[in-house]
Coordinates of C-alpha atoms in Angstrom, one line a residue:
M1 CA -40.9 -2.0 -0.7
F2 CA -41.4 0.1 -4.1
W3 CA -37.8 1.6 -3.7
T4 CA -36.1 -1.8 -2.5
S5 CA -38.1 -3.0 -5.8
I6 CA -36.5 -0.2 -8.2
D7 CA -33.3 -1.0 -6.6
R8 CA -33.4 -4.8 -7.1
L9 CA -34.6 -4.1 -10.8
L10 CA -31.6 -1.7 -11.6
D11 CA -29.1 -4.0 -9.9
H12 CA -30.3 -7.1 -12.1
L13 CA -30.0 -4.9 -15.1
R14 CA -26.9 -3.3 -14.3
P15 CA -24.3 -6.7 -15.8
R16 CA -26.1 -6.5 -19.1
R17 CA -26.8 -2.7 -18.9
Q18 CA -25.7 -1.9 -22.5
L19 CA -28.3 -4.6 -24.2
A20 CA -30.7 -3.1 -21.4
V21 CA -30.2 0.7 -22.7
M22 CA -30.4 -0.9 -26.4
L23 CA -33.7 -2.2 -26.2
A24 CA -35.1 0.8 -23.7
D25 CA -34.1 2.9 -26.2
A26 CA -35.6 1.4 -28.9
L27 CA -38.9 1.4 -27.3
L28 CA -38.6 5.0 -26.4
I29 CA -37.9 5.6 -30.1
L30 CA -41.2 3.4 -31.2
L31 CA -43.0 5.8 -28.6
A32 CA -42.3 8.7 -30.1
W33 CA -43.1 7.8 -33.3
H34 CA -46.3 6.9 -32.8
T35 CA -46.6 9.8 -31.1
T36 CA -45.7 11.6 -33.6
Y37 CA -48.3 10.4 -35.8
L38 CA -50.8 11.1 -32.9
F39 CA -49.6 14.9 -33.2
R40 CA -50.3 14.9 -37.0
M41 CA -53.3 12.9 -37.7
G42 CA -55.2 13.3 -34.5
V43 CA -57.0 10.7 -32.2
E44 CA -59.1 9.0 -34.7
R45 CA -56.9 8.6 -37.7
W46 CA -53.2 8.0 -36.4
L47 CA -53.6 4.3 -36.0
Y48 CA -55.0 3.7 -39.1
E49 CA -54.2 5.9 -42.2
R50 CA -50.8 4.7 -42.6
P51 CA -49.0 3.2 -45.5
A52 CA -48.7 -0.6 -45.3
Y53 CA -45.1 -0.6 -45.3
D54 CA -44.8 2.0 -42.2
W55 CA -43.5 -1.0 -39.9
A56 CA -40.9 -1.6 -42.1
V57 CA -40.3 2.4 -42.2
V58 CA -40.1 2.5 -38.3
L59 CA -37.7 -0.7 -38.2
G60 CA -35.2 1.0 -40.4
V61 CA -35.6 4.5 -38.2
I62 CA -34.8 2.2 -34.9
A63 CA -31.7 1.0 -36.5
V64 CA -30.6 4.1 -38.0
Y65 CA -30.9 5.4 -34.6
S66 CA -29.2 2.5 -32.3
A67 CA -26.2 2.3 -35.0
V68 CA -25.7 6.3 -34.2
S69 CA -26.2 5.7 -30.5
W70 CA -23.9 2.8 -30.3
A71 CA -21.1 4.9 -32.5
L72 CA -21.4 7.8 -30.1
G73 CA -20.9 5.5 -26.9
V74 CA -24.5 6.4 -25.5
P75 CA -25.2 2.6 -24.2
R76 CA -22.2 2.9 -22.0
A77 CA -23.3 5.7 -19.9
S78 CA -25.2 5.0 -16.8
W79 CA -28.7 6.4 -16.5
R80 CA -28.2 6.8 -12.6
Y81 CA -25.2 9.3 -13.1
V82 CA -26.9 11.4 -16.3
G83 CA -25.6 15.0 -16.9
F84 CA -25.8 17.6 -19.5
H85 CA -23.2 16.2 -21.3
D86 CA -25.2 13.1 -21.7
I87 CA -28.4 15.1 -22.8
T88 CA -26.0 16.8 -25.4
R89 CA -24.5 13.2 -26.6
L90 CA -28.4 12.4 -27.5
A91 CA -29.2 15.3 -29.0
W92 CA -26.5 14.8 -31.4
V93 CA -27.8 11.3 -31.8
C94 CA -31.4 12.4 -32.5
L95 CA -30.2 15.0 -34.9
G96 CA -27.5 12.7 -36.8
A97 CA -30.0 9.8 -37.2
G98 CA -33.2 12.1 -37.8
L99 CA -31.5 13.6 -40.4
A100 CA -30.2 10.5 -41.8
S101 CA -33.5 8.5 -41.7
A102 CA -35.6 11.8 -43.4
V103 CA -32.7 11.5 -46.4
V104 CA -33.3 7.5 -47.1
V105 CA -37.3 8.1 -47.0
L106 CA -37.3 11.0 -49.1
M107 CA -34.6 9.3 -51.6
A108 CA -36.9 6.0 -51.7
Q109 CA -39.7 8.3 -52.2
L110 CA -41.9 6.6 -49.6
V111 CA -44.2 9.5 -50.0
E112 CA -47.0 8.3 -47.8
V113 CA -45.1 9.2 -44.6
P114 CA -45.7 12.5 -43.9
R115 CA -43.0 14.9 -43.9
A116 CA -44.1 16.0 -40.4
V117 CA -43.5 12.9 -39.0
L118 CA -39.9 12.9 -40.2
A119 CA -39.1 16.2 -38.8
L120 CA -41.0 16.1 -35.3
H121 CA -39.8 12.4 -34.5
P122 CA -36.0 13.2 -33.4
V123 CA -37.5 16.2 -30.9
L124 CA -40.0 13.7 -29.5
T125 CA -37.4 10.9 -29.3
L126 CA -34.7 13.5 -27.8
I127 CA -37.3 14.6 -25.2
N128 CA -38.1 10.4 -24.6
L129 CA -34.8 9.5 -24.2
A130 CA -34.0 12.4 -21.9
L131 CA -37.1 12.2 -19.9
A132 CA -36.3 8.3 -19.0
R133 CA -32.7 8.7 -17.9
M134 CA -33.9 11.8 -15.6
T135 CA -36.5 9.7 -13.8
V136 CA -34.2 6.9 -13.4
R137 CA -31.4 9.1 -11.7
M138 CA -34.4 10.7 -9.8
L139 CA -35.8 7.3 -8.6
S140 CA -32.0 6.3 -7.9
E141 CA -31.2 9.4 -5.5
S142 CA -34.4 9.3 -3.7
S143 CA -33.6 5.8 -3.0
R144 CA -30.0 6.7 -2.0
A145 CA -31.1 9.8 0.2
R146 CA -33.6 7.1 2.0
R147 CA -30.7 4.8 2.8
T148 CA -28.6 7.6 4.0
G149 CA -31.0 9.7 5.4
A150 CA -30.4 8.1 9.0
H151 CA -26.6 8.7 8.7
T152 CA -25.0 12.2 9.4
N153 CA -21.6 11.5 9.4
G154 CA -21.6 11.2 5.5
Q155 CA -19.3 8.7 5.1
R156 CA -20.2 6.8 2.4
A157 CA -18.1 3.6 1.1
L158 CA -17.6 1.7 -2.2
V159 CA -16.3 -1.3 -0.9
L160 CA -13.7 -3.0 -3.4
G161 CA -13.8 -7.0 -3.1
A162 CA -17.2 -9.1 -2.4
G163 CA -15.6 -11.8 -0.6
A164 CA -15.7 -13.0 2.8
A165 CA -13.9 -9.7 4.2
G166 CA -16.4 -7.6 2.8
K167 CA -19.4 -9.3 4.0
L168 CA -17.6 -9.0 7.5
L169 CA -16.8 -5.3 6.7
I170 CA -20.3 -4.3 5.7
A171 CA -21.9 -5.5 9.0
G172 CA -19.2 -4.0 11.1
I173 CA -19.0 -0.4 9.5
Q174 CA -22.3 0.0 9.2
H175 CA -23.1 -0.2 12.8
R176 CA -20.2 2.7 13.0
G177 CA -22.2 5.6 11.0
W178 CA -20.9 4.5 7.4
T179 CA -23.3 3.8 4.5
V180 CA -22.2 1.4 2.0
V181 CA -23.4 2.3 -1.2
G182 CA -22.0 -0.9 -3.5
L183 CA -19.3 -3.4 -3.9
L184 CA -17.1 -4.3 -6.8
D185 CA -15.3 -7.4 -7.6
D186 CA -14.1 -8.8 -10.9
D187 CA -15.7 -12.4 -9.9
P188 CA -18.4 -12.2 -12.6
R189 CA -20.4 -14.8 -10.5
K190 CA -20.7 -12.1 -8.1
Q191 CA -22.0 -9.3 -9.9
G192 CA -24.9 -8.2 -9.9
A193 CA -25.8 -10.0 -6.5
R194 CA -26.4 -8.7 -3.4
I195 CA -24.4 -8.9 -0.1
A196 CA -26.1 -7.6 3.4
G197 CA -28.5 -5.8 1.0
V198 CA -25.6 -4.1 -0.9
P199 CA -25.7 -4.6 -4.6
V200 CA -22.0 -6.0 -6.0
L201 CA -22.0 -3.2 -9.0
G202 CA -19.8 -4.6 -11.3
G203 CA -15.8 -5.1 -11.4
L204 CA -13.2 -3.1 -10.7
D205 CA -12.7 -1.4 -13.9
L206 CA -15.8 0.4 -12.9
L207 CA -13.4 2.8 -10.7
T208 CA -11.8 4.6 -14.2
D209 CA -15.3 5.9 -14.9
A210 CA -15.7 9.1 -12.2
R211 CA -19.7 8.8 -12.8
N212 CA -19.6 5.7 -10.7
L213 CA -18.3 7.2 -7.7
E214 CA -20.7 10.1 -7.2
D215 CA -22.1 8.0 -4.4
A216 CA -19.2 7.6 -2.6
T217 CA -16.9 9.9 -0.2
H218 CA -14.7 6.5 0.4
L219 CA -12.9 3.5 -1.2
V220 CA -12.6 0.7 0.9
L221 CA -10.1 -2.1 0.1
A222 CA -11.3 -5.3 1.4
M223 CA -9.1 -7.8 0.0
P224 CA -6.5 -9.2 2.7
S225 CA -5.8 -12.5 1.0
A226 CA -5.1 -10.9 -2.2
S227 CA -1.7 -11.5 -3.6
V228 CA 0.4 -8.6 -3.8
E229 CA 0.2 -8.1 -7.5
Q230 CA -3.6 -7.9 -7.2
R231 CA -3.3 -5.6 -4.3
K232 CA -1.3 -3.1 -6.4
R233 CA -3.3 -2.8 -9.3
V234 CA -6.5 -2.3 -7.1
L235 CA -4.5 0.4 -5.3
A236 CA -3.4 1.7 -8.7
L237 CA -7.1 2.2 -9.7
A238 CA -8.4 3.6 -6.5
S239 CA -5.8 6.1 -6.2
A240 CA -6.6 7.6 -9.5
T241 CA -9.8 8.2 -8.5
G242 CA -9.1 11.1 -6.0
L243 CA -10.9 9.6 -3.3
P244 CA -9.7 9.1 0.0
V245 CA -8.7 5.0 0.3
V246 CA -8.9 3.1 3.7
T247 CA -8.2 -0.8 4.0
V248 CA -9.1 -3.8 6.2
P249 CA -6.1 -5.3 8.2
S250 CA -4.1 -7.5 6.1
A251 CA -4.0 -11.3 6.3
D252 CA -1.0 -11.0 8.8
E253 CA -2.9 -8.7 11.2
L254 CA -5.7 -10.8 11.3
R255 CA -3.9 -14.0 11.7
E256 CA -1.7 -12.7 14.5
G257 CA -4.9 -11.0 16.2
R258 CA -3.7 -7.3 15.7
S259 CA -7.0 -6.1 14.4
R260 CA -10.3 -7.1 13.2
V261 CA -11.5 -7.3 9.6
D262 CA -14.4 -4.6 10.4
R263 CA -11.8 -2.2 11.5
V264 CA -10.7 -0.1 8.7
R265 CA -7.2 1.5 8.7
D266 CA -5.6 4.1 6.7
I267 CA -3.2 2.8 3.7
E268 CA 0.2 2.5 4.8
P269 CA 3.4 2.5 2.5
E270 CA 3.4 -1.5 3.0
D271 CA 0.4 -1.6 1.4
V272 CA 1.7 0.5 -1.7
L273 CA 5.3 -1.5 -1.9
G274 CA 3.7 -4.6 -1.0
R275 CA 5.9 -7.7 -1.5
E276 CA 5.6 -11.4 -1.1
P277 CA 5.4 -12.6 2.4
V278 CA 8.7 -13.9 3.8
K279 CA 8.4 -17.8 4.1
L280 CA 10.6 -19.1 6.8
D281 CA 12.7 -22.1 7.2
E282 CA 10.2 -22.6 10.4
N283 CA 12.0 -26.1 11.4
A284 CA 15.3 -24.1 11.1
V285 CA 14.5 -21.1 12.8
S286 CA 12.6 -23.1 15.8
S287 CA 15.7 -25.5 16.6
L288 CA 17.7 -22.4 16.8
I289 CA 15.4 -20.7 19.2
S290 CA 13.1 -23.0 21.0
G291 CA 14.5 -23.5 24.7
R292 CA 16.9 -21.2 24.9
A293 CA 17.8 -17.9 26.2
V294 CA 17.5 -14.9 23.8
F295 CA 19.7 -11.7 24.4
V296 CA 18.2 -8.3 22.3
T297 CA 20.4 -5.4 22.8
G298 CA 18.3 -2.2 21.4
A299 CA 15.1 -4.2 22.7
G300 CA 12.9 -1.2 22.5
G301 CA 13.7 -0.1 19.1
S302 CA 11.5 -0.7 16.0
I303 CA 13.5 -3.1 14.8
G304 CA 14.7 -4.8 18.1
S305 CA 11.0 -4.8 19.4
E306 CA 9.8 -6.7 16.3
L307 CA 12.9 -9.2 16.9
C308 CA 11.6 -9.7 20.1
R309 CA 8.3 -10.3 18.8
Q310 CA 9.4 -12.9 16.4
I311 CA 11.7 -14.7 18.6
A312 CA 8.7 -15.0 21.2
R313 CA 6.6 -17.1 18.7
F314 CA 9.3 -19.9 18.7
G315 CA 9.2 -20.5 22.3
P316 CA 12.8 -19.4 23.8
S317 CA 13.2 -20.0 27.4
R318 CA 13.2 -16.5 28.3
I319 CA 14.1 -13.2 26.5
I320 CA 16.5 -10.8 27.9
L321 CA 15.9 -7.1 26.7
F322 CA 18.6 -4.7 27.2
E323 CA 17.6 -0.9 26.5
L324 CA 18.8 2.0 27.3
S325 CA 15.3 3.8 27.3
E326 CA 13.3 3.3 30.2
F327 CA 10.3 4.3 28.1
A328 CA 11.1 1.9 25.3
L329 CA 11.8 -1.0 27.7
Y330 CA 8.3 -0.6 29.4
Q331 CA 6.6 -0.1 26.0
V332 CA 8.5 -3.5 24.8
E333 CA 7.8 -5.0 28.0
Q334 CA 4.2 -4.1 28.1
D335 CA 3.8 -5.5 24.4
L336 CA 5.5 -8.9 24.8
G337 CA 3.5 -9.5 28.2
E338 CA 0.1 -9.0 26.7
R339 CA 0.9 -11.2 23.5
F340 CA 2.7 -13.9 25.2
P341 CA 1.9 -13.7 28.9
H342 CA 3.7 -17.0 29.9
L343 CA 6.9 -15.9 28.1
P344 CA 9.4 -15.1 30.9
L345 CA 10.9 -11.6 30.4
V346 CA 14.4 -10.1 31.7
R347 CA 14.1 -6.0 31.7
L348 CA 17.4 -4.4 31.8
V349 CA 18.3 -0.9 31.4
G350 CA 21.9 -1.1 29.9
D351 CA 24.0 0.8 27.7
V352 CA 26.2 -1.5 24.8
K353 CA 29.0 1.4 25.8
D354 CA 29.3 -0.3 29.3
L355 CA 31.5 -3.6 29.0
S356 CA 30.4 -4.0 32.9
A357 CA 26.8 -3.9 32.7
L358 CA 27.0 -6.4 29.5
R359 CA 29.4 -8.7 31.2
R360 CA 27.1 -8.6 34.3
A361 CA 23.6 -9.2 32.4
M362 CA 25.4 -12.1 30.3
Q363 CA 27.0 -13.9 32.8
L364 CA 24.0 -14.0 35.1
H365 CA 21.8 -14.7 32.7
Q366 CA 23.4 -16.9 30.5
P367 CA 22.0 -16.0 26.6
D368 CA 22.8 -18.8 23.9
L369 CA 22.1 -16.2 21.4
V370 CA 22.4 -12.3 21.0
F371 CA 20.7 -10.1 18.9
H372 CA 22.6 -6.6 18.7
A373 CA 20.4 -4.4 17.2
A374 CA 21.3 -1.0 19.4
A375 CA 22.7 1.6 17.3
Y376 CA 22.6 5.0 16.6
K377 CA 21.1 5.2 13.0
H378 CA 19.4 8.5 12.0
V379 CA 21.9 9.6 9.6
P380 CA 21.8 14.0 9.3
L381 CA 22.2 13.8 13.3
M382 CA 25.1 11.8 13.4
E383 CA 27.0 13.6 11.1
D384 CA 28.4 16.3 12.9
D385 CA 27.8 17.2 16.6
N386 CA 27.3 13.6 17.3
A387 CA 29.8 12.0 15.3
W388 CA 32.0 10.9 18.3
M389 CA 28.9 9.0 19.8
A390 CA 28.1 7.1 16.8
L391 CA 31.5 6.0 16.5
R392 CA 31.4 5.0 20.4
N393 CA 27.8 3.5 20.4
N394 CA 27.7 2.2 16.8
T395 CA 31.2 0.6 16.6
L396 CA 32.7 0.4 20.2
G397 CA 29.3 -0.8 21.5
T398 CA 29.5 -3.5 19.1
Y399 CA 32.9 -4.6 20.2
L400 CA 32.1 -4.3 23.8
A401 CA 28.7 -6.5 23.0
A402 CA 30.9 -9.2 21.3
Q403 CA 33.4 -9.3 23.6
A404 CA 30.9 -10.4 26.6
A405 CA 29.2 -12.5 24.5
A406 CA 32.6 -14.3 23.6
E407 CA 33.4 -14.1 27.3
S408 CA 29.8 -15.8 28.3
G409 CA 30.2 -18.6 25.8
V410 CA 27.2 -17.1 23.7
K411 CA 26.8 -19.7 21.1
R412 CA 25.8 -16.9 18.3
F413 CA 25.8 -13.0 18.0
V414 CA 23.9 -11.3 15.3
L415 CA 24.8 -8.0 14.4
I416 CA 21.7 -5.9 12.8
S417 CA 23.7 -4.0 10.1
T418 CA 22.6 -1.5 7.1
D419 CA 23.2 -0.6 3.3
K420 CA 24.5 2.2 4.5
A421 CA 27.4 0.4 5.6
V422 CA 28.5 -0.2 1.6
N423 CA 30.5 2.5 0.2
P424 CA 29.6 4.7 2.9
T425 CA 29.6 8.5 2.5
N426 CA 28.3 9.4 6.1
V427 CA 29.6 8.7 9.6
M428 CA 26.4 6.5 10.5
G429 CA 27.0 4.2 7.4
A430 CA 31.2 4.2 8.2
T431 CA 30.4 3.3 11.8
K432 CA 28.1 0.8 10.8
R433 CA 30.4 -0.7 8.4
A434 CA 33.5 -0.6 11.0
A435 CA 31.0 -2.8 13.2
E436 CA 31.0 -5.2 10.6
M437 CA 34.6 -5.5 10.3
V438 CA 34.3 -5.4 14.3
V439 CA 32.5 -8.6 14.0
S440 CA 34.9 -10.3 11.5
H441 CA 37.5 -9.9 14.0
W442 CA 35.6 -11.4 16.6
A443 CA 34.9 -14.2 14.5
T444 CA 38.7 -15.4 14.4
K445 CA 39.7 -14.1 18.0
A446 CA 36.4 -16.0 19.5
P447 CA 35.7 -19.2 17.6
G448 CA 33.4 -21.0 20.1
T449 CA 30.8 -18.1 19.2
R450 CA 29.4 -17.7 15.6
Y451 CA 29.6 -14.2 14.5
M452 CA 27.6 -12.9 11.7
A453 CA 25.9 -9.8 10.3
V454 CA 22.7 -8.9 8.3
R455 CA 22.6 -6.0 6.1
F456 CA 18.8 -4.6 4.8
G457 CA 17.7 -1.3 4.0
N458 CA 15.0 1.3 4.9
V459 CA 12.3 -0.3 7.2
L460 CA 9.1 1.1 6.7
G461 CA 7.9 2.7 10.0
S462 CA 10.7 2.5 11.8
S463 CA 11.9 5.1 14.0
G464 CA 13.5 7.8 11.9
S465 CA 11.8 6.5 8.4
V466 CA 10.8 9.4 6.2
I467 CA 7.2 7.7 5.9
P468 CA 5.7 8.7 9.4
K469 CA 7.1 12.2 8.3
F470 CA 5.1 12.4 5.2
K471 CA 2.1 11.2 6.9
E472 CA 2.3 14.0 9.5
Q473 CA 2.8 16.7 6.8
I474 CA 0.0 15.3 4.6
A475 CA -2.1 15.5 7.9
K476 CA -1.0 18.9 8.2
G477 CA -2.0 20.1 4.9
G478 CA 1.4 20.0 3.2
P479 CA 3.6 20.8 1.7
V480 CA 5.5 17.1 2.0
T481 CA 9.1 17.6 2.0
V482 CA 11.7 15.3 -0.4
T483 CA 15.1 15.9 -0.5
H484 CA 15.8 15.6 -4.2
P485 CA 13.5 14.7 -7.1
E486 CA 16.0 11.7 -8.0
I487 CA 16.5 10.1 -4.6
T488 CA 16.0 6.6 -4.4
R489 CA 15.8 3.9 -1.3
Y490 CA 15.4 0.4 -0.8
F491 CA 12.2 -0.7 1.7
M492 CA 11.2 -3.6 3.4
T493 CA 8.4 -4.1 6.4
I494 CA 9.6 -4.4 10.1
P495 CA 8.4 -8.0 10.3
E496 CA 9.9 -8.8 7.2
A497 CA 13.7 -7.6 8.3
A498 CA 13.0 -9.3 11.6
Q499 CA 12.1 -12.5 10.1
L500 CA 14.8 -12.5 7.8
V501 CA 17.3 -11.8 10.8
L502 CA 16.0 -14.7 12.2
Q503 CA 16.5 -17.1 9.1
A504 CA 19.8 -15.7 8.4
A505 CA 21.0 -16.5 12.4
A506 CA 19.9 -20.0 11.4
L507 CA 22.0 -20.2 8.3
A508 CA 24.9 -18.6 9.3
E509 CA 28.5 -19.7 9.5
S510 CA 31.0 -17.4 11.9
G511 CA 32.2 -14.2 10.0
Q512 CA 29.5 -14.3 7.1
V513 CA 27.7 -11.3 6.1
F514 CA 23.9 -11.6 4.9
V515 CA 22.2 -9.2 2.4
M516 CA 18.8 -9.2 2.3
D517 CA 16.8 -9.4 -1.1
M518 CA 15.3 -5.9 -0.9
G519 CA 13.5 -6.1 -4.2
Q520 CA 13.5 -2.9 -6.5
S521 CA 14.4 0.4 -5.2
V522 CA 11.8 3.3 -5.0
K523 CA 12.1 7.0 -5.9
I524 CA 11.3 8.9 -2.6
A525 CA 9.3 11.0 -4.5
D526 CA 7.0 8.7 -6.2
L527 CA 6.2 7.3 -3.0
A528 CA 5.0 10.5 -1.5
R529 CA 2.7 11.3 -4.6
E530 CA 1.3 7.8 -3.7
L531 CA 0.5 8.6 -0.3
I532 CA -0.8 12.0 -1.3
R533 CA -3.2 10.4 -3.8
L534 CA -4.2 7.8 -1.3
S535 CA -5.3 10.4 1.3
G536 CA -7.6 11.7 -1.5
H537 CA -5.6 14.8 -2.2
T538 CA -3.7 16.0 -5.2
E539 CA -0.4 17.7 -5.5
A540 CA -2.0 20.9 -5.9
E541 CA -3.4 20.8 -2.6
I542 CA -0.4 19.2 -1.2
P543 CA 2.5 19.8 -2.8
I544 CA 5.9 18.2 -2.8
V545 CA 9.1 20.5 -1.9
F546 CA 12.3 19.6 -2.5
S547 CA 14.7 20.5 0.0
G548 CA 18.2 19.3 -1.1
L549 CA 20.1 16.8 -0.1
R550 CA 21.4 16.4 3.5
P551 CA 24.9 16.0 5.0
G552 CA 26.4 12.8 4.0
E553 CA 23.1 11.8 2.2
K554 CA 23.5 9.4 -1.0
L555 CA 21.2 9.7 -4.0
Y556 CA 21.1 6.0 -3.8
E557 CA 21.6 3.4 -1.8
E558 CA 23.8 -0.3 -2.3
L559 CA 23.5 -3.4 -0.8
L560 CA 27.1 -4.6 -1.8
A561 CA 30.2 -2.8 -2.3
D562 CA 31.6 -3.0 -5.8
A563 CA 34.5 -5.2 -5.3
D564 CA 32.2 -7.7 -3.3
T565 CA 30.5 -10.4 -4.6
T566 CA 27.8 -12.7 -3.2
L567 CA 27.0 -16.4 -3.0
P568 CA 23.0 -18.0 -3.0
T569 CA 22.0 -19.4 0.4
P570 CA 19.0 -21.9 0.8
H571 CA 16.7 -19.1 1.3
P572 CA 15.8 -17.2 -1.9
R573 CA 15.7 -13.8 -0.1
L574 CA 19.3 -14.0 1.4
R575 CA 22.6 -13.5 0.0
L576 CA 26.0 -14.3 1.3
A577 CA 28.4 -11.4 1.0
Q578 CA 31.7 -12.4 0.3
L579 CA 33.5 -9.7 1.5
R580 CA 37.2 -8.2 1.3
G581 CA 40.1 -9.9 2.9
E582 CA 41.3 -10.1 6.6
L583 CA 41.8 -6.8 8.8
P584 CA 45.3 -5.2 8.8
A585 CA 47.3 -6.1 11.8
D586 CA 46.8 -3.0 13.8
W587 CA 43.1 -2.1 12.7
M588 CA 41.8 -3.0 16.4
A589 CA 44.3 -1.3 17.9
R590 CA 43.8 1.9 15.7
L591 CA 40.1 1.8 16.6
M592 CA 40.6 1.3 20.4
A593 CA 42.8 4.6 20.5
L594 CA 40.2 6.1 18.1
A595 CA 37.5 5.5 20.5
S596 CA 39.2 7.1 23.4
D597 CA 41.2 10.0 21.8
D598 CA 39.2 13.2 22.9
A599 CA 40.5 14.8 19.9
A600 CA 38.0 12.6 18.0
A601 CA 35.0 14.7 19.3
T602 CA 35.7 17.3 16.7
P603 CA 33.7 16.0 13.8
S604 CA 36.6 16.7 11.3
V605 CA 39.0 14.9 13.1
L606 CA 36.9 12.1 13.5
R607 CA 35.9 11.9 9.9
A608 CA 39.4 11.8 8.8
R609 CA 40.3 8.9 11.3
L610 CA 37.7 7.1 10.4
H611 CA 38.6 7.3 6.8
D612 CA 41.5 5.5 7.9
L613 CA 39.9 2.9 9.6
V614 CA 37.6 2.4 6.7
P615 CA 39.2 3.1 3.5
E616 CA 36.0 2.8 1.3
Y617 CA 34.3 5.8 3.4
A618 CA 34.1 8.9 1.5
P619 CA 32.7 11.9 3.3
R620 CA 30.9 14.3 1.3

């Protein structure tokens, strides 16, 4: 009970700490003044044999000490974390204020004030001030030891955010062996309060003072509904502390039932790079998908599987999952079956390079929409030994899927493209640009089907993404490898990409290429540094090593070619690309010849012929 009372007293004083410190120090200075008289004159004389003006002198002394103390920043220091540097500062206060007071008393010829009092008072004041602070620290640490003594894992969390999520988080993580040492919140109405017995220590600016963090081993961000800018600010403050940072799930994760608020997780790149959530025209997307059969190629991939999840929200009559990898098909089928148990699924193992398999699947299941996400997309892997396979899968596979869609009377065909298709410098980008050209060809050849493409940049967490690699390297203790210090990329989350694909599909006319608003490009090295800091490490502990650009890799990506322009669309995050003119009359014949030419299996031959098909392709 005693410790609880002490805790509550300190918590109530904390929002007015500087005023409380000034008043407490004034009382201690006064106590030292009387104690000095006691030593000088003895018990019988110390109170009565003083000059009549002694009260004015002591008030002046207190004022001098207070002014010097304020000038040196003493009231801003927390007594709970007093250290040697704080005692040193107090010593300078007592020395300076004691000398100044003595000089003023002597110059004023106040001879009835004993000289011994002027000499001893600074020493006793220093003792009083230091003892008071050390006593508070001792009480605080004793109370903290009492609170944490039952826990053996040593995880002590300072929670950032004292709202509803913070309350639920405290209840959950304390049962898992965590100790919550306090909360921080910028709302002044919450500061000084207690939530589930845990004090709200103050605002988030307390993170800038290391003394406020000595109790904590982790910081927990508990602001799932905060705006992107608010989260970025808090993460910037948190990462600068050097403590590991974890977070509660985002509002989207909670809303979709993917996690619970008391299940903390590591900071993900989307938390660092956060963007405002996509606002869909849900009526348009629903009218496109609801009650219709949807065919997704590459359905087990990172983009394809998220497309399936987003499509399932709008009530299709069924989803036809077309995937080459048996394991990936099994995973997406299990996930969709758990999330949408009443949604009919057709699970097909198939290859987009197999026209007969595509024809059979589409003619049997009669899809209304096709989302073509099947692609090889890892730039270095596709550059040499696998270049021919990249052409056959990315370009010829698109041709065959588009042909099967036209023959089956599909209403819309959507190609998932990439920013690497703009002024490509690698085989993967060139084959995706050629795939866009294939879509343009079919848009004119099969007017009964609307053909379109959607371009976006790097997707956080997708297969082949640099982010999982960084996290794995950090977990192993480094180093983190980045190809070049100046390399930049555009990033977006997988759900964001999938939602914008659906929005583009609802808006598009045939033959159009949509470009997503990717926001600002991000330096990969800066992203690596941020992930290192948020893991609680420094670059000295986990260094960044620059390995050099890989074959075909650009320093920066583009979303439009130089000669292209864009037009606005009804959705602010989508732009319509106005690409260059019609394909040459023999273009498709040359593509088919290349796809069936065994000589093209030689990477140098394929690159040369691919340049003929895609003139803006400039191999490096």
